[in-house]
XYZ file of C-alpha atoms in Angstrom:
617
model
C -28.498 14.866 29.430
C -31.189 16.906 26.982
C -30.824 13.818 24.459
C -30.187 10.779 26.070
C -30.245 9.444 22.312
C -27.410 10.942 21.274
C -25.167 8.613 23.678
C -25.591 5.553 21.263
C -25.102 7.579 17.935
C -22.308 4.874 17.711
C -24.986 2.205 17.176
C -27.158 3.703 14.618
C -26.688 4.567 11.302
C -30.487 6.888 11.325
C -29.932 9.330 14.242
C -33.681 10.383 12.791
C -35.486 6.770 13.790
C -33.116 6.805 16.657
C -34.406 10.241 18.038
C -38.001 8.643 17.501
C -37.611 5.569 19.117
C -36.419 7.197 22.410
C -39.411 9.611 22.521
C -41.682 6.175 22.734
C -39.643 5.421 25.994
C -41.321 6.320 29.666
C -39.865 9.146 31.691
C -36.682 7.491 33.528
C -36.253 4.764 30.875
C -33.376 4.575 28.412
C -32.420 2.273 25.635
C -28.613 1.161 26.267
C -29.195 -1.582 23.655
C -26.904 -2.363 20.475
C -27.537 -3.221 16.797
C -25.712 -5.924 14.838
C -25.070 -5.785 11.053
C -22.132 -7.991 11.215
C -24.850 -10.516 11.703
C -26.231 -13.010 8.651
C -27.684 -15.736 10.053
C -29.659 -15.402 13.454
C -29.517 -18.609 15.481
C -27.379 -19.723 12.505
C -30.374 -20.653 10.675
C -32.826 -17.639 10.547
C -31.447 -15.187 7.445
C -31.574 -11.074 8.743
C -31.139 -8.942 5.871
C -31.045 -5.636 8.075
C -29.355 -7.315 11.206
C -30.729 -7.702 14.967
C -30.834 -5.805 17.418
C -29.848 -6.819 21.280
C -32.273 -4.703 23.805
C -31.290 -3.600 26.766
C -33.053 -1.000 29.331
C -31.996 0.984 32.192
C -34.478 2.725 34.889
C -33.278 5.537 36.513
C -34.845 5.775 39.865
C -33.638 5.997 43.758
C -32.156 2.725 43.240
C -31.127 2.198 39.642
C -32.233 -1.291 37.536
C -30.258 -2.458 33.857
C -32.807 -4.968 32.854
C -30.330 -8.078 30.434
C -27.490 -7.568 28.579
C -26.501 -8.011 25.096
C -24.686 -10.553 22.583
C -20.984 -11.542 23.691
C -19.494 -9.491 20.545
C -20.807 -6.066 21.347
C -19.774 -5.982 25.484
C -17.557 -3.434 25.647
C -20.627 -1.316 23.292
C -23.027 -1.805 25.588
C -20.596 -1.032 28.784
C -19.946 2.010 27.035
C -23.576 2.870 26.505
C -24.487 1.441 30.219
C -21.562 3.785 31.394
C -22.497 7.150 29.436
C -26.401 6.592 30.659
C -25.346 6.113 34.059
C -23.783 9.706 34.266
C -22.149 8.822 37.171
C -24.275 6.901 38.741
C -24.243 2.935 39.826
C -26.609 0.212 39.131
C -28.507 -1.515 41.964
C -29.798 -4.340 39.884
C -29.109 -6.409 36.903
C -32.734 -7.788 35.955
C -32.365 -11.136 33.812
C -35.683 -12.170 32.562
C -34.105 -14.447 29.378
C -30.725 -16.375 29.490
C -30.373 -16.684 25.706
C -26.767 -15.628 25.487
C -27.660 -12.853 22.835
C -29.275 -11.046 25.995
C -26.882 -12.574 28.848
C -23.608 -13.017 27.396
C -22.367 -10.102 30.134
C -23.594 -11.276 33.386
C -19.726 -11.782 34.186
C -18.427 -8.760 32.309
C -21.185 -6.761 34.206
C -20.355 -8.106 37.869
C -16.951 -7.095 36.720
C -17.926 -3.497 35.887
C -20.166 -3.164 38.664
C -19.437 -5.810 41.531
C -22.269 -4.160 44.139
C -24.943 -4.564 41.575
C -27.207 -7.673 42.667
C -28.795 -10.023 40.029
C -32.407 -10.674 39.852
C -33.678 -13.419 38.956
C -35.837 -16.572 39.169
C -34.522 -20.209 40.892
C -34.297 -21.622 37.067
C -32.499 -18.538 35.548
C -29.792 -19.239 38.470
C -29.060 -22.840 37.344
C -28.835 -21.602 33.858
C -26.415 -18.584 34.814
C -24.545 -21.317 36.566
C -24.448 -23.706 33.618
C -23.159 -20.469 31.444
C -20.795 -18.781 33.818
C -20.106 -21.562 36.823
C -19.706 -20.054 40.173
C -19.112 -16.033 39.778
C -17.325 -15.238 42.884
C -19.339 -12.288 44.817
C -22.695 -12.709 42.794
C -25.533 -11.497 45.573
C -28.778 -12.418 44.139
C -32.335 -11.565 44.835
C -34.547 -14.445 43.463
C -37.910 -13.516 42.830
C -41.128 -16.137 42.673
C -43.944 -15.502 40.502
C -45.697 -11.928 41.186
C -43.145 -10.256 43.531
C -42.624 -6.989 43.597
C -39.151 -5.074 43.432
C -39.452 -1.106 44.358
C -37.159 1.024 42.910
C -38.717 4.261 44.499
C -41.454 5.847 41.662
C -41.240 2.446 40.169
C -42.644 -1.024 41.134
C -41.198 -3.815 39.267
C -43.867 -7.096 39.011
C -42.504 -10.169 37.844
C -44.502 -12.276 35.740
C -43.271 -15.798 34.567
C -43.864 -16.806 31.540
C -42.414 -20.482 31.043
C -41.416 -21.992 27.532
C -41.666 -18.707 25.978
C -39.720 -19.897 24.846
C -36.838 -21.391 27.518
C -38.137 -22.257 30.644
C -36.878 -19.637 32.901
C -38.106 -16.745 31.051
C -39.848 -13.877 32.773
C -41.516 -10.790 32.091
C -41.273 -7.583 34.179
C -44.235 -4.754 34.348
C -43.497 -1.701 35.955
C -46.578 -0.356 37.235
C -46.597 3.120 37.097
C -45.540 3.989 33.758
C -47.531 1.112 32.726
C -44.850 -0.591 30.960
C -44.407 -4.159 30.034
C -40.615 -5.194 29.296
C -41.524 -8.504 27.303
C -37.838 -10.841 27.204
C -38.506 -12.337 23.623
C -42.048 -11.559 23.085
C -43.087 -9.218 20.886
C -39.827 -9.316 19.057
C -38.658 -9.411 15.377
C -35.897 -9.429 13.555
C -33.816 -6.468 12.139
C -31.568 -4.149 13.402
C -33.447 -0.519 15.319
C -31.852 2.012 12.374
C -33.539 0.331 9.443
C -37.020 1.258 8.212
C -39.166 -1.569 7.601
C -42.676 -3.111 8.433
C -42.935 -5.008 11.346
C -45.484 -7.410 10.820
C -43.958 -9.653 8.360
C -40.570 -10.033 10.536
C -42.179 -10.762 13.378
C -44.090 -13.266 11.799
C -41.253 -14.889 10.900
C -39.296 -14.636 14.231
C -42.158 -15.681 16.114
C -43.255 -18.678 13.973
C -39.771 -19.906 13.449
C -38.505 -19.292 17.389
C -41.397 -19.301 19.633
C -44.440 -21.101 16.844
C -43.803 -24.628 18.999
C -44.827 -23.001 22.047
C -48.569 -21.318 21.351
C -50.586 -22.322 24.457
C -47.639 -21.146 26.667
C -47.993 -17.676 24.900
C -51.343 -17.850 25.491
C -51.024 -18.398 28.722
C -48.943 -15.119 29.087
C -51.344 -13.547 27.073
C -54.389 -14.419 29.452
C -51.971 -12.788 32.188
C -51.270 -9.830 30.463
C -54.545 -9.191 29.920
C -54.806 -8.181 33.637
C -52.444 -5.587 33.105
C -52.912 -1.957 31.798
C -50.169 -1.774 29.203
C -48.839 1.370 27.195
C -45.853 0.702 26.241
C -44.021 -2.828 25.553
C -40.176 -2.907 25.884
C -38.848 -6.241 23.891
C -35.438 -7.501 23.617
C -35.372 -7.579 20.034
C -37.034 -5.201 17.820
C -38.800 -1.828 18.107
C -40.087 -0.548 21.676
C -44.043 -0.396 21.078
C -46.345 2.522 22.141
C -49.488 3.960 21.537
C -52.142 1.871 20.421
C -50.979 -1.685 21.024
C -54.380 -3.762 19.462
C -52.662 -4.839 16.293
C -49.693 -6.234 17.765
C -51.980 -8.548 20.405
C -54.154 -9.562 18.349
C -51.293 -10.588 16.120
C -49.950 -12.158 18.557
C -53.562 -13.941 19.643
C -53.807 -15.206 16.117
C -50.252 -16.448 15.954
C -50.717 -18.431 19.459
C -54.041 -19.545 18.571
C -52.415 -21.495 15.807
C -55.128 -19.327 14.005
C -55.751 -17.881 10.603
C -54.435 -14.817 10.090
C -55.049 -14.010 6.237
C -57.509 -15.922 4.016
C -55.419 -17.239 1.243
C -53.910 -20.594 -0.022
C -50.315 -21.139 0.027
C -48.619 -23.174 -3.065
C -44.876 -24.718 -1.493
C -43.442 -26.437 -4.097
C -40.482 -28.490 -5.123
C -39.549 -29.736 -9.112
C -36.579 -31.750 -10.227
C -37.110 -30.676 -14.270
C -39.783 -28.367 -14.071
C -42.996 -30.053 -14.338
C -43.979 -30.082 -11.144
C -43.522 -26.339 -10.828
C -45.982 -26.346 -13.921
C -48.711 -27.842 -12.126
C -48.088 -25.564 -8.598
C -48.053 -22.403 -11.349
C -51.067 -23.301 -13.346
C -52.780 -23.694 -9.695
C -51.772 -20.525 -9.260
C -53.277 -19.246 -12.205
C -56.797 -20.967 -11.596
C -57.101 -19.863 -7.986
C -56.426 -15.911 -9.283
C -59.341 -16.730 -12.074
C -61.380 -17.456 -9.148
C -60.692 -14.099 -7.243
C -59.066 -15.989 -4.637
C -58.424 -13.296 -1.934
C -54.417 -13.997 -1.920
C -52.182 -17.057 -3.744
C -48.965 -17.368 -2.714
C -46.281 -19.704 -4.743
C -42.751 -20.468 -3.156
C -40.435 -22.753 -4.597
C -38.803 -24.347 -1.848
C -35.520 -24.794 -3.019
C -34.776 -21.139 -3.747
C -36.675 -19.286 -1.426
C -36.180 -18.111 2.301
C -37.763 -21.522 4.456
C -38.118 -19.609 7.680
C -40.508 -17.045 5.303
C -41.957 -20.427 3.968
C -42.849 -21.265 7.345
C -44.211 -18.058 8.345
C -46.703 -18.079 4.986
C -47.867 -21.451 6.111
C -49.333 -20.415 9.234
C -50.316 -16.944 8.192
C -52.779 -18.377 5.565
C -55.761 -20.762 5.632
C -54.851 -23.300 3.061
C -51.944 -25.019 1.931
C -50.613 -27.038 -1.134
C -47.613 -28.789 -1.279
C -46.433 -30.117 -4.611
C -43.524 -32.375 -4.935
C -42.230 -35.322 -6.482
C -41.095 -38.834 -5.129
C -37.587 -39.037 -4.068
C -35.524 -41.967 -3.249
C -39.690 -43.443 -2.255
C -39.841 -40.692 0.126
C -40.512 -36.807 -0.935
C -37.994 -34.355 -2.361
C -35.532 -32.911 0.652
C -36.747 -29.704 0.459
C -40.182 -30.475 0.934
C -39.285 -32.926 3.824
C -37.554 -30.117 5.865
C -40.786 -27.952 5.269
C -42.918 -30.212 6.572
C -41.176 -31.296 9.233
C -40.755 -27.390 10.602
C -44.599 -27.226 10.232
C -44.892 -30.517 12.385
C -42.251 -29.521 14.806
C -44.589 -26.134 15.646
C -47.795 -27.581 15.941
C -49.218 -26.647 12.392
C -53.259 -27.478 13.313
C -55.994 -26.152 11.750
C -55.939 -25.562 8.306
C -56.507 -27.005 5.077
C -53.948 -29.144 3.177
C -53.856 -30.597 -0.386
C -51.257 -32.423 -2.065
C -49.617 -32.648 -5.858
C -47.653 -35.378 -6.033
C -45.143 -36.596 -9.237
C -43.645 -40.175 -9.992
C -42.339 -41.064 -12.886
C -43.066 -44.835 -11.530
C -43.904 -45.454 -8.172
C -45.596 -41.963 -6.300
C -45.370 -42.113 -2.810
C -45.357 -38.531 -1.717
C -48.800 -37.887 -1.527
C -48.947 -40.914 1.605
C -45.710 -39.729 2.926
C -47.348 -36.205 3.520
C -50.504 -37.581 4.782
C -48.439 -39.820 7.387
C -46.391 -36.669 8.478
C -49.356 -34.617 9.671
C -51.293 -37.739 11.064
C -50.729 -36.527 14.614
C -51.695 -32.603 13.249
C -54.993 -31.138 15.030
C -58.003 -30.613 12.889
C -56.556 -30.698 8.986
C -58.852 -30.754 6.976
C -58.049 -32.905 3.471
C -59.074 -31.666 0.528
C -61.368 -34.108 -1.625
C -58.623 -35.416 -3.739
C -55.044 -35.420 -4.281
C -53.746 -34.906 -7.660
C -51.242 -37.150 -8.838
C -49.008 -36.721 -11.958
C -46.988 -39.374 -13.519
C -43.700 -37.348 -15.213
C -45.234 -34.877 -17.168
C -49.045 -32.906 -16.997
C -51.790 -34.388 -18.866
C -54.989 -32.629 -19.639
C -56.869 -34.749 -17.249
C -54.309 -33.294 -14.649
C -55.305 -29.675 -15.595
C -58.830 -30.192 -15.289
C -58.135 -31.803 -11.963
C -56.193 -28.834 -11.127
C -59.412 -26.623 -12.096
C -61.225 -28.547 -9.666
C -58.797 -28.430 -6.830
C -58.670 -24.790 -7.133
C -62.687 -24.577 -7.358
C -62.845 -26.670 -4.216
C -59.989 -24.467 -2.323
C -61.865 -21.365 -3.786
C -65.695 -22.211 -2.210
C -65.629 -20.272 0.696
C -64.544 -17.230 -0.806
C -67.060 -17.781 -3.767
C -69.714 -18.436 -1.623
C -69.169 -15.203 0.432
C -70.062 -13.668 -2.719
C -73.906 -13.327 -3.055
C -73.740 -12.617 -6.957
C -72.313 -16.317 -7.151
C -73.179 -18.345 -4.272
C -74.885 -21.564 -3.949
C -78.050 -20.015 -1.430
C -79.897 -23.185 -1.282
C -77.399 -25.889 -0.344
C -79.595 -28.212 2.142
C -76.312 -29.910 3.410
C -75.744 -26.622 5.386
C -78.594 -27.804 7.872
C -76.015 -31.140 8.475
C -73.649 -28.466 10.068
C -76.110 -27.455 13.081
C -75.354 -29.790 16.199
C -75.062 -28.846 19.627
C -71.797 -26.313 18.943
C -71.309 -22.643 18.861
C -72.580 -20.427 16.407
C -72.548 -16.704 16.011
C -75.666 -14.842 15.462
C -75.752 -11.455 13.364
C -78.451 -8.978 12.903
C -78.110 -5.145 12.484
C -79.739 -2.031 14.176
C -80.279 0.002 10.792
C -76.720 0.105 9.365
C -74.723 -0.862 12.302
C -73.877 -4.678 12.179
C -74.260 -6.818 15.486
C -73.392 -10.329 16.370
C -73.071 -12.499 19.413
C -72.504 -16.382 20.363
C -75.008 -18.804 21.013
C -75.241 -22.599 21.522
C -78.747 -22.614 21.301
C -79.599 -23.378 17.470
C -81.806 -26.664 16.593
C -83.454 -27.522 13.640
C -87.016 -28.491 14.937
C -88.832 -29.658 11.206
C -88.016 -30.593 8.064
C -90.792 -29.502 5.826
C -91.256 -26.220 6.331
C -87.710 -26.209 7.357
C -87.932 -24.483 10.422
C -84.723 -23.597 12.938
C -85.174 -22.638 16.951
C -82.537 -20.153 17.845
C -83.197 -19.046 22.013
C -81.072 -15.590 23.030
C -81.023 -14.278 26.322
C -83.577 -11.459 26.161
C -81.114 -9.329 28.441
C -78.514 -9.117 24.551
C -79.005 -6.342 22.675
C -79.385 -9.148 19.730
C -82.313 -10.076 21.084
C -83.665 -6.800 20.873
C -82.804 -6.383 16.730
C -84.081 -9.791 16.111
C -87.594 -8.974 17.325
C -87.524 -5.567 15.796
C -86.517 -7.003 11.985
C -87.248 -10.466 12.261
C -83.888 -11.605 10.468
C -80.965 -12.985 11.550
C -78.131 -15.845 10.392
C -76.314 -17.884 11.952
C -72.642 -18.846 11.160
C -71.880 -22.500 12.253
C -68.549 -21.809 13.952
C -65.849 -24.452 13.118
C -62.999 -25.649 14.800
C -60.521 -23.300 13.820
C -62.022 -20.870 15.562
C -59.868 -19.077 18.018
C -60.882 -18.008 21.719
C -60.570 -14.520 20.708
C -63.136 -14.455 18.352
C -65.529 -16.108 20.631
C -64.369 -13.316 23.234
C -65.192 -10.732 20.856
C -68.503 -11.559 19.824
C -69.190 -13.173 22.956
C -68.135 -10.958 26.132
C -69.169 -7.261 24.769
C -72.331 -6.028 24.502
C -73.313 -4.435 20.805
C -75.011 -1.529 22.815
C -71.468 -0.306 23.661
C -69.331 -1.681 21.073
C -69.499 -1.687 17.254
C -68.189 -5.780 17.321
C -68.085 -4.956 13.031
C -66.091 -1.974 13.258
C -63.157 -3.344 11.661
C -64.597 -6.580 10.222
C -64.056 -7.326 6.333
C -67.512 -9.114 6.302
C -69.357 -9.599 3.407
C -73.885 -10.128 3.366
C -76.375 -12.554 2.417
C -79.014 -11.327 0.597
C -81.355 -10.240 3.649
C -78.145 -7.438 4.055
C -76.724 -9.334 7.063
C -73.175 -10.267 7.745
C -71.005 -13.869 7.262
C -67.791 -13.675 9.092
C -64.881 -13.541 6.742
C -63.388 -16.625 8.183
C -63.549 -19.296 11.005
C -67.290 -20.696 9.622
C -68.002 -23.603 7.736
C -71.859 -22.945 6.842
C -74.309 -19.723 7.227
C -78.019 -20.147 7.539
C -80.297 -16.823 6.722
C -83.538 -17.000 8.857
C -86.799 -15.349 8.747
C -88.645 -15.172 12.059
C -92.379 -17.155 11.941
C -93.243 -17.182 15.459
C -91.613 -15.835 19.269
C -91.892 -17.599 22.220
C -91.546 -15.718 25.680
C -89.401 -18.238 27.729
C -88.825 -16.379 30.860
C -84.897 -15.405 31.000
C -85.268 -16.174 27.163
C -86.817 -16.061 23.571
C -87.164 -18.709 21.100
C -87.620 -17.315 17.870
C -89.050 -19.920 15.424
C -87.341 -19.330 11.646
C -88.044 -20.119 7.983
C -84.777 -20.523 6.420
C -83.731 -18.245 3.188
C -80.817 -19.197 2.546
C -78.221 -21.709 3.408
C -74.515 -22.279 2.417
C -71.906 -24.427 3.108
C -68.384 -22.647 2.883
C -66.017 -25.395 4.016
C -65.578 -28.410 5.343
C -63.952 -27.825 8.069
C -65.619 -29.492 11.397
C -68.064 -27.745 13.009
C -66.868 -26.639 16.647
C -69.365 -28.464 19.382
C -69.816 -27.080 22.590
C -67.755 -29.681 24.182
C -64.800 -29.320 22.076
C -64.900 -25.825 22.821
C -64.647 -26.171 26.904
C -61.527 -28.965 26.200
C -59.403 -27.214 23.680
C -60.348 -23.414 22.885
C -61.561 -22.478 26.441
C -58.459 -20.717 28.716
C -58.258 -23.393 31.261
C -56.315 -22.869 35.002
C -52.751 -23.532 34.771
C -52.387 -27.086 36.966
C -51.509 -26.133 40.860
C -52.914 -22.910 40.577
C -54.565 -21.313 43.601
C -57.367 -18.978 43.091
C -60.588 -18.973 41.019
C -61.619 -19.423 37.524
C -64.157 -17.865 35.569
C -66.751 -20.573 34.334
C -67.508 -18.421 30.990
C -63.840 -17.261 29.441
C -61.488 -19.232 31.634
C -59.831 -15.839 33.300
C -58.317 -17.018 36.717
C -58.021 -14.201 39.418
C -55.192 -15.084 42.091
C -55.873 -15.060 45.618
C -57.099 -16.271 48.732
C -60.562 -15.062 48.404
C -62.342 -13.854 45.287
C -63.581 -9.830 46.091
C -67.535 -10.383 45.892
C -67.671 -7.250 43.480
C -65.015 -9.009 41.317
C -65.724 -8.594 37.842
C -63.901 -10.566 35.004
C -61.497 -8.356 33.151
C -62.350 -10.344 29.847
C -65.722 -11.160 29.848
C -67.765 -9.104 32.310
C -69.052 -11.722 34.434
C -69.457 -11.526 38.226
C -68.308 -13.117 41.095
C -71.130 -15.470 40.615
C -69.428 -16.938 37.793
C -66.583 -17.892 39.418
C -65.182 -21.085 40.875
C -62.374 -22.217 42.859
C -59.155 -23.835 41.862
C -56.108 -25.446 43.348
């Protein structure tokens, strides 16, 4: 067949995107998948304006492998599609990696169809096809443990579990040799394959509102992926994705991180007669006035919650304004906050309007929802009206936005505060990231060496390995800074700054950073002070140098907790999955798996030897 596309022009409205889409596919792979526009509510909850698509693949090989199946309305589609790929031809295997019945719903009509075909699968899949199907009379399985390996002839099938992402018999399949990772629900978004549209923002949305609860099991997958040289990713909803795959994983980093995507503040409101909505909107206004880098004002009621959601975790800070209702908080709101709870919502920064015409409780219901939330930080004050605005409201509403606004402002060397002593209070014994520059080229890397050693002078010790390139640029300019990390700080940014060397890589290169006035760079988020140092005196230190620093400049930019080197090693550091066998790197927390760790072994993610390792399990 010269255009294996054309067998599914029933499916797609845009024969053009089709046409595309295929030519993104591996030689012996085909799309037999279907698109749903009948389709309004996904999961009866989740709104798709340009449907969903059900994914479904088919390697054509020696021995021939359909890899799920699609929603229970479109069967005798997909059998068609299955059939006209085939040309002829049988299928060996039915792969189930996911037994959501939008990918399963034809395990039986499929047996039916094609009753030589065996079904692979893992031991908790089977139960589940079970519970779906009961016994189906004739059903040969091949059940497959973690890391088996299924030839097909040119192609070798790996199968990698990947556990509460997000049911707990889901796996993920690479085929080695065309390098390609089929992904079950990862990597998916909503919207049907023959509309146009960006995919960030719907995958946002499908992953924070189906898979958002389960972050450290993603990252999990992630860490194992990360083994893998991946071209192309094959998910069961959404777009196949080729080419240069760094945006969507570090996306996807971010979102499992329960880290900050975009700097903003998020206004989620709720108003009974409207004066509650003036309060978010003047916010709003005052945060714009203050060149906050993005504002964001939802009314609750109206707008799309699962988008709601989404916003919440994409930005750094977030408002909620609502009013007392029946001495709880307006139903709206509740439902918010309870899908923000429900998913882990951690790191970030919260403030609350609240409005009672006599008794205002919503401001301590809030607070008592996110009491078991990791690291939110409370703004200073809450802001409570009583009915209607009063000009001591507005000027508190000025000063929230001021206080939301301070990082951002003091990013900005025209208006910073460059001699704020209180940033000394943020230097402990955590993690802080370094930067310097080699002419124009920015460099930074991490340390946990930083102490202040006097008061008057003001003097800071900062020790770097004289084997980092950092060390190097230091001694040439004499200036660095240091940027107290805090503890939203995800793993990857430490693994950025912390496991390349800036001789090879330009760790700035696509960094919205902004300078202090000695020209060096403040990370654009993740910090809650920056120091600017002037070297006074070296020390040689063997396998080190101390460098000995007048500070220039100091601001604080949140107060956010500063990330301490413990905290780091118990809840940012990859750690071993319990019952593991194999060894784990001391420095990133990459475990190789095996019986005996290769003594040229080097970590895949941070460069470190076999040295570095220990063993686990």
């Amino acid at each position: 067949m010269d255009k294996p596309y054309l067998l599914l022009y029933n499916s797609f409205n845009n024969i053009t995107l089709l046409e595309e889409f295929f030519m993104q596919l591996p030689k012996d792979i085909r799309y037999i998948g279907v698109n749903d526009h009948q389709i309004d509510l996904f999961e009866g909850q989740y709104i798709v304006p340009n449907g969903m698509a059900y994914n479904s693949y088919l390697i054509l090989d020696e021995q021939v492998a359909v890899f799920d199946t699609v929603d229970a309305r479109f069967g005798s589609e997909w059998l068609g599609n299955l059939a006209l790929a085939l040309n002829g031809r049988k299928p060996d295997y039915l792969i189930v990696q996911h037994m959501e019945p939008d990918h399963s719903a034809n395990i039986a009509a499929f047996l039916q169809a094609y009753p030589a075909a065996k079904v692979v699968c893992n031991a908790k899949t089977l139960n589940i096809i079970h519970q779906f199907f009961g016994e189906l009379p004739g059903m040969e399985t091949v059940i497959v443990k973690e890391g088996d390996v299924l030839s097909l002839g040119s192609h070798e099938l790996h199968f990698v579990f990947a556990p509460m992402v997000h049911w707990p018999e889901v796996m993920i399949t690479y085929d080695a040799p065309t390098k390609t990772l089929f992904s079950a629900d990862a990597f998916g978004k909503f919207g049907a394959l023959d509309v146009e549209e960006e995919w960030d923002d719907e995958a946002r949305r499908y992953y924070i509102g189906i898979v958002g609860k389960y972050g450290q099991q993603v990252q999990n997958v992630l860490k194992k992926a990360a083994a893998l040289e991946i071209e192309t990713i094959c998910p069961l909803h959404g777009p196949v994705l080729s080419g240069d795959l760094s945006h969507y994983l570090e996306l996807y980093s971010i979102w499992s991180a329960y880290a900050v995507e975009t700097p903003g503040v998020m206004i989620a409101y709720t108003s009974v007669y409207g004066n509650t909505r003036r309060a978010a909107e003047l916010l709003a206004e005052e945060l714009k006035k203050r060149d906050c880098p993005a504002v964001v004002l939802m009314d609750l009621a109206r707008c799309d919650m699962a988008e709601a959601v989404a916003n919440a975790f994409r930005y750094g800070k977030l408002v909620l304004a609502t009013t007392t209702y029946n001495a709880d908080i307006y139903p709206f709101m509740r439902t918010f906050v309870e899908h923000l709870t429900e998913r882990g919502y951690r790191n970030r920064t919260l403030g609350v309007i609240e409005n009672g015409s006599w008794a205002p409780q919503a401001a301590k219901v809030i607070h008592a929802a996110f009491e078991d939330s990791k690291n939110i930080t409370w703004l200073e004050n809450d802001i409570r009206i009583k009915s209607a605005m009063t000009e001591e409201n507005k000027a508190e509403l000025c000063d929230m936005a001021e206080e939301l606004c301070r990082e951002y402002m003091e990013r900005d060397t025209d208006i910073a505060t460059k001699n704020d002593l209180k940033a000394l209070h943020r230097i402990g014994y955590g993690l802080y990231i370094v930067t310097t520059k080699d002419g124009e080229k920015h460099n930074g890397l991490v340390v946990n060496t930083v102490s202040q050693i006097a008061s008057e002078p003001k003097l800071i010790s900062v020790s770097i390995s004289k084997a980092n390139y950092t060390h190097e640029l230091i001694q040439k300019s004499g200036l660095l800074n240091i940027n107290v990390l805090s503890v939203d700080a995800p793993f990857q940014l430490i693994e950025h700054y912390g496991f390349h060397s800036g001789r090879d890589t330009d760790k700035f290169a696509d960094v919205d950073y902004t300078t202090t006035d000695n020209g060096l760079a403040i990370l654009p988020q993740y910090i809650n002070a920056c120091l600017s140092l002037k070297v006074e005196q070296y020390m040689d230190l063997g396998s080190h140098g101390m460098f000995i620093c007048s500070v220039t400049e100091s601001r604080v930019l949140s107060e956010m907790a500063t990330m301490t080197y413990e905290y780091y090693q118990n809840y940012v550091k990859p750690n071993p999955d319990a019952g593991k066998k194999g060894y784990v790197c001391t420095v990133c927390g990459y475990v190789y798996e095996g019986d005996k760790l290769p003594e040229d072994f080097v970590c895949p993610l941070c460069k470190h030897g076999a040295a570095d390792f220990e063993a686990i399990g």
